[in-house]
Coordinates of C-alpha atoms in Angstrom, one line a residue:
X29 CA 51.3 173.4 -159.7
X30 CA 53.8 170.5 -159.9
X31 CA 57.0 171.1 -158.1
X32 CA 59.0 169.6 -161.0
X33 CA 57.5 172.2 -163.3
X34 CA 58.5 175.0 -160.9
X35 CA 62.1 173.5 -160.9
X36 CA 62.2 173.3 -164.7
X37 CA 61.0 176.9 -165.0
X38 CA 63.6 178.1 -162.5
X39 CA 66.4 176.2 -164.3
X40 CA 65.4 177.8 -167.7
X41 CA 65.3 181.2 -166.1
X42 CA 68.7 180.8 -164.4
X43 CA 70.3 179.7 -167.7
X44 CA 68.8 182.6 -169.7
X45 CA 69.6 185.2 -167.1
X46 CA 73.2 184.0 -166.7
X47 CA 73.9 184.0 -170.5
X48 CA 72.2 187.4 -171.0
X49 CA 74.1 188.9 -168.1
X50 CA 77.4 187.6 -169.5
X51 CA 76.5 189.1 -172.9
X52 CA 75.8 192.5 -171.4
X53 CA 78.8 192.5 -169.1
X54 CA 81.3 191.3 -171.7
X55 CA 79.8 193.2 -174.6
X56 CA 79.7 196.6 -173.1
X57 CA 82.3 198.9 -174.7
X58 CA 84.8 200.3 -172.1
X59 CA 84.3 203.7 -173.7
X60 CA 80.6 203.5 -174.0
X61 CA 80.0 207.0 -172.7
X62 CA 82.0 208.5 -175.5
X63 CA 81.5 205.9 -178.2
X64 CA 82.3 207.4 -181.6
X65 CA 81.2 204.5 -183.8
X66 CA 77.5 205.0 -183.0
X67 CA 75.2 208.0 -183.4
X68 CA 74.9 208.1 -179.6
X69 CA 75.8 206.0 -176.5
X70 CA 72.1 205.4 -176.1
X71 CA 72.1 203.5 -179.4
X72 CA 74.7 201.1 -178.1
X73 CA 72.7 200.5 -174.9
X74 CA 69.6 200.0 -176.9
X75 CA 71.4 197.5 -179.2
X76 CA 72.7 195.6 -176.1
X77 CA 69.2 195.6 -174.6
X78 CA 67.7 194.1 -177.8
X79 CA 70.5 191.6 -178.2
X80 CA 70.0 190.4 -174.6
X81 CA 66.3 190.0 -175.1
X82 CA 66.9 188.1 -178.4
X83 CA 69.2 185.7 -176.6
X84 CA 66.7 185.2 -173.8
X85 CA 63.7 184.6 -176.2
X86 CA 65.9 182.2 -178.2
X87 CA 66.5 180.1 -175.1
X88 CA 62.9 180.2 -174.1
X89 CA 61.8 179.2 -177.6
X90 CA 64.2 176.3 -177.6
X91 CA 63.4 174.9 -174.2
X92 CA 59.8 176.0 -173.7
X93 CA 58.3 176.6 -177.2
X94 CA 54.6 176.5 -176.1
X95 CA 55.0 179.2 -173.5
X96 CA 53.9 182.8 -173.8
X97 CA 56.2 185.8 -173.5
X98 CA 56.0 189.5 -172.5
X99 CA 59.3 191.4 -172.9
X100 CA 60.3 195.0 -172.5
X101 CA 61.7 195.2 -176.0
X102 CA 58.4 194.3 -177.6
X103 CA 58.2 190.5 -177.4
X104 CA 54.5 189.6 -176.7
X105 CA 53.0 186.2 -177.5
X106 CA 50.2 184.4 -175.6
X107 CA 51.5 180.8 -175.8
X108 CA 49.4 177.7 -175.2
X109 CA 50.9 176.1 -172.1
X110 CA 49.5 178.3 -169.4
X111 CA 53.1 179.6 -168.7
X112 CA 54.1 183.1 -169.6
X113 CA 57.6 184.6 -169.3
X114 CA 58.0 188.2 -168.2
X115 CA 61.4 189.5 -169.2
X116 CA 63.4 192.6 -168.7
X117 CA 66.7 192.0 -170.4
X118 CA 68.4 195.1 -168.9
X119 CA 66.9 196.7 -165.9
X120 CA 68.9 199.8 -164.9
X121 CA 69.9 201.1 -168.4
X122 CA 71.1 204.4 -167.2
X123 CA 73.4 202.7 -164.7
X124 CA 74.6 200.5 -167.5
X125 CA 75.3 203.5 -169.7
X126 CA 77.3 205.2 -166.9
X127 CA 79.3 202.1 -165.9
X128 CA 77.6 201.8 -162.5
X129 CA 77.2 198.2 -161.3
X130 CA 73.5 198.3 -160.3
X131 CA 71.9 196.8 -163.4
X132 CA 70.5 193.3 -163.9
X133 CA 68.6 190.8 -166.0
X134 CA 65.1 190.0 -164.7
X135 CA 63.2 186.9 -165.8
X136 CA 59.9 185.6 -164.2
X137 CA 57.6 182.8 -165.1
X138 CA 53.9 183.1 -164.5
X139 CA 51.4 180.2 -164.4
X140 CA 47.7 181.0 -164.4
X141 CA 48.5 184.7 -163.9
X142 CA 50.6 184.1 -160.8
X143 CA 54.4 184.5 -160.6
X144 CA 55.8 181.1 -159.7
X145 CA 59.6 181.5 -160.5
X146 CA 61.8 184.5 -160.7
X147 CA 65.5 185.2 -161.3
X148 CA 67.4 188.5 -161.2
X149 CA 71.0 188.3 -162.3
X150 CA 73.4 191.2 -161.3
X151 CA 76.6 190.4 -163.1
X152 CA 78.6 193.4 -161.9
X153 CA 77.8 192.4 -158.3
X154 CA 78.5 188.8 -159.0
X155 CA 75.1 187.8 -157.6
X156 CA 72.1 186.0 -158.9
X157 CA 68.9 186.1 -156.9
X158 CA 66.1 183.5 -157.4
X159 CA 62.9 182.2 -155.9
X160 CA 60.1 179.8 -156.7
X161 CA 56.7 180.2 -155.1
X162 CA 56.7 178.6 -151.7
X163 CA 60.4 177.7 -151.9
X164 CA 62.1 180.7 -150.3
X165 CA 64.4 183.2 -151.8
X166 CA 68.1 182.7 -152.5
X167 CA 71.3 184.3 -153.7
X168 CA 73.3 181.4 -155.0
X169 CA 73.1 178.8 -152.1
X170 CA 72.5 181.4 -149.4
X171 CA 68.9 181.8 -148.3
X172 CA 67.7 185.4 -148.2
X173 CA 65.7 187.0 -145.4
X174 CA 64.5 190.5 -145.1
X175 CA 65.7 192.6 -142.2
X176 CA 64.5 192.1 -138.6
X177 CA 61.5 194.4 -138.0
X178 CA 62.4 198.0 -137.0
X179 CA 60.2 201.0 -136.7
X180 CA 59.7 203.3 -139.7
X181 CA 62.0 206.0 -138.2
X182 CA 64.9 203.5 -138.4
X183 CA 64.1 202.2 -141.8
X184 CA 66.3 202.7 -144.9
X185 CA 64.0 203.1 -147.9
X186 CA 64.7 203.1 -151.6
X187 CA 62.6 204.6 -154.4
X188 CA 62.9 205.5 -158.1
X189 CA 61.8 208.3 -160.4
X190 CA 60.1 208.3 -163.8
X191 CA 61.4 209.9 -166.9
X192 CA 58.6 212.4 -167.5
X193 CA 59.3 215.8 -166.0
X194 CA 55.8 216.3 -164.5
X195 CA 55.9 212.9 -162.9
X196 CA 59.4 213.5 -161.5
X197 CA 58.4 216.8 -160.0
X198 CA 55.5 215.1 -158.1
X199 CA 57.7 212.2 -157.1
X200 CA 60.2 214.6 -155.6
X201 CA 57.4 216.1 -153.5
X202 CA 56.4 212.6 -152.3
X203 CA 60.0 211.8 -151.4
X204 CA 60.2 215.1 -149.4
X205 CA 57.3 213.9 -147.3
X206 CA 59.0 210.6 -146.6
X207 CA 62.5 211.7 -145.9
X208 CA 61.9 213.3 -142.4
X209 CA 60.2 210.2 -141.0
X210 CA 62.6 207.5 -142.1
X211 CA 66.3 206.8 -141.4
X212 CA 67.2 207.8 -145.0
X213 CA 66.4 207.3 -148.7
X214 CA 68.4 205.6 -151.4
X215 CA 67.9 205.8 -155.2
X216 CA 69.5 202.7 -156.8
X217 CA 68.3 202.9 -160.4
X218 CA 67.1 199.4 -160.9
X219 CA 63.7 198.3 -159.6
X220 CA 64.6 194.6 -159.8
X221 CA 67.7 195.1 -157.7
X222 CA 65.9 197.3 -155.2
X223 CA 63.4 194.5 -154.6
X224 CA 66.2 192.0 -154.3
X225 CA 67.9 194.3 -151.8
X226 CA 64.8 194.3 -149.7
X227 CA 64.9 190.5 -149.8
X228 CA 68.6 190.4 -148.9
X229 CA 68.2 192.7 -145.9
X230 CA 70.0 195.6 -147.5
X231 CA 66.9 197.8 -147.4
X232 CA 63.9 198.0 -145.1
X233 CA 61.6 199.0 -147.9
X234 CA 61.1 200.3 -151.4
X235 CA 58.4 202.0 -153.4
X236 CA 58.0 203.3 -156.9
X237 CA 55.3 204.5 -159.3
X238 CA 55.3 203.7 -163.0
X239 CA 56.8 200.3 -163.0
X240 CA 56.0 197.8 -165.8
X241 CA 55.3 194.1 -165.3
X242 CA 58.8 193.2 -166.4
X243 CA 60.3 195.6 -163.9
X244 CA 58.4 194.0 -161.0
X245 CA 57.6 190.4 -161.6
X246 CA 60.8 188.5 -160.6
X247 CA 61.9 190.9 -157.9
X248 CA 58.5 191.0 -156.1
X249 CA 58.4 187.2 -155.8
X250 CA 62.0 187.2 -154.5
X251 CA 61.2 189.9 -151.9
X252 CA 58.0 188.1 -150.8
X253 CA 59.7 184.7 -150.5
X254 CA 62.3 186.4 -148.3
X255 CA 59.6 187.5 -145.9
X256 CA 58.8 191.0 -147.1
X257 CA 55.2 192.2 -147.7
X258 CA 54.4 193.5 -151.2
X259 CA 51.5 195.5 -152.6
X260 CA 50.3 198.8 -154.0
X261 CA 47.7 201.1 -152.7
X262 CA 45.9 199.8 -149.5
X263 CA 44.2 196.5 -150.3
X264 CA 45.5 196.4 -153.8
X265 CA 48.4 194.5 -155.5
X266 CA 51.5 196.1 -156.8
X267 CA 51.0 197.7 -160.1
X268 CA 52.2 200.5 -162.4
X269 CA 50.1 202.9 -160.2
X270 CA 52.2 202.0 -157.1
X271 CA 54.5 199.2 -156.1
X272 CA 55.7 198.7 -152.5
X273 CA 57.9 196.1 -150.8
X274 CA 59.0 196.3 -147.1
X275 CA 59.5 194.4 -143.9
X276 CA 56.3 193.5 -142.1
X277 CA 56.8 196.3 -139.5
X278 CA 57.5 199.0 -142.1
X279 CA 55.0 198.0 -144.8
X280 CA 51.7 199.3 -143.3
X281 CA 53.0 202.7 -142.0
X282 CA 55.0 203.3 -145.2
X283 CA 51.9 202.4 -147.4
X284 CA 49.8 204.8 -145.4
X285 CA 52.3 207.6 -145.8
X286 CA 52.5 207.0 -149.5
X287 CA 48.7 207.1 -149.8
X288 CA 48.5 210.4 -147.9
X289 CA 51.3 211.8 -150.0
X290 CA 49.5 210.8 -153.3
X291 CA 52.4 208.6 -154.4
X292 CA 50.0 206.7 -156.7
X293 CA 49.3 209.6 -159.0
X294 CA 51.2 212.3 -160.9

């Protein structure tokens, strides 16, 4: 793939993520949790989510009209250029609802089915993470690198939980299997940011079941370009069944533990 095309895709993603992040940050009502002008606070979050995706898709349509698109809020078109955008306009909606800072805008570009550029903007952190395939991972002008290798028992691991009660119950059991053999567990609430935190050396690893392509695409590339290993079940890629990212020393033993614990099923 030409390097100038990678650079163009990254530039478009950075612009779209920056503008959508600003919309979400500046448009969030200060009293969102008790908003009286809507039927529920969830309606406000949904409206902001849809507005952010509309802004992103408008930028993509203007700058890359022949590209395909897959978005969380329903956008799905094949395109004719070989490039497909995978967009999560608001990853971490519950955090956004509660006024917690860990939410972001995730935008990835695929070419021939492979993610070649990814951006995750985290406006409340004041950080934007980005990567192109083969070009390393970055936060602004600072190059990212995952943590130096440490054994599993000294690893800080993040995870997430689904919304369905039966799935959550099983995921709690999996977490109970992992907690005694690692340093500790965190639950950040945004898959995209958890993956970026692996890239930035803030976590040694992360796993989750039930992710969608838009949750995973940009953050996985960023983590991998920072030196992390990514995948799903043994010898399989990351998927909705199981997604895993970790430092090279932590990846294999954590993957094996998750396999034994049945983290890939409900």
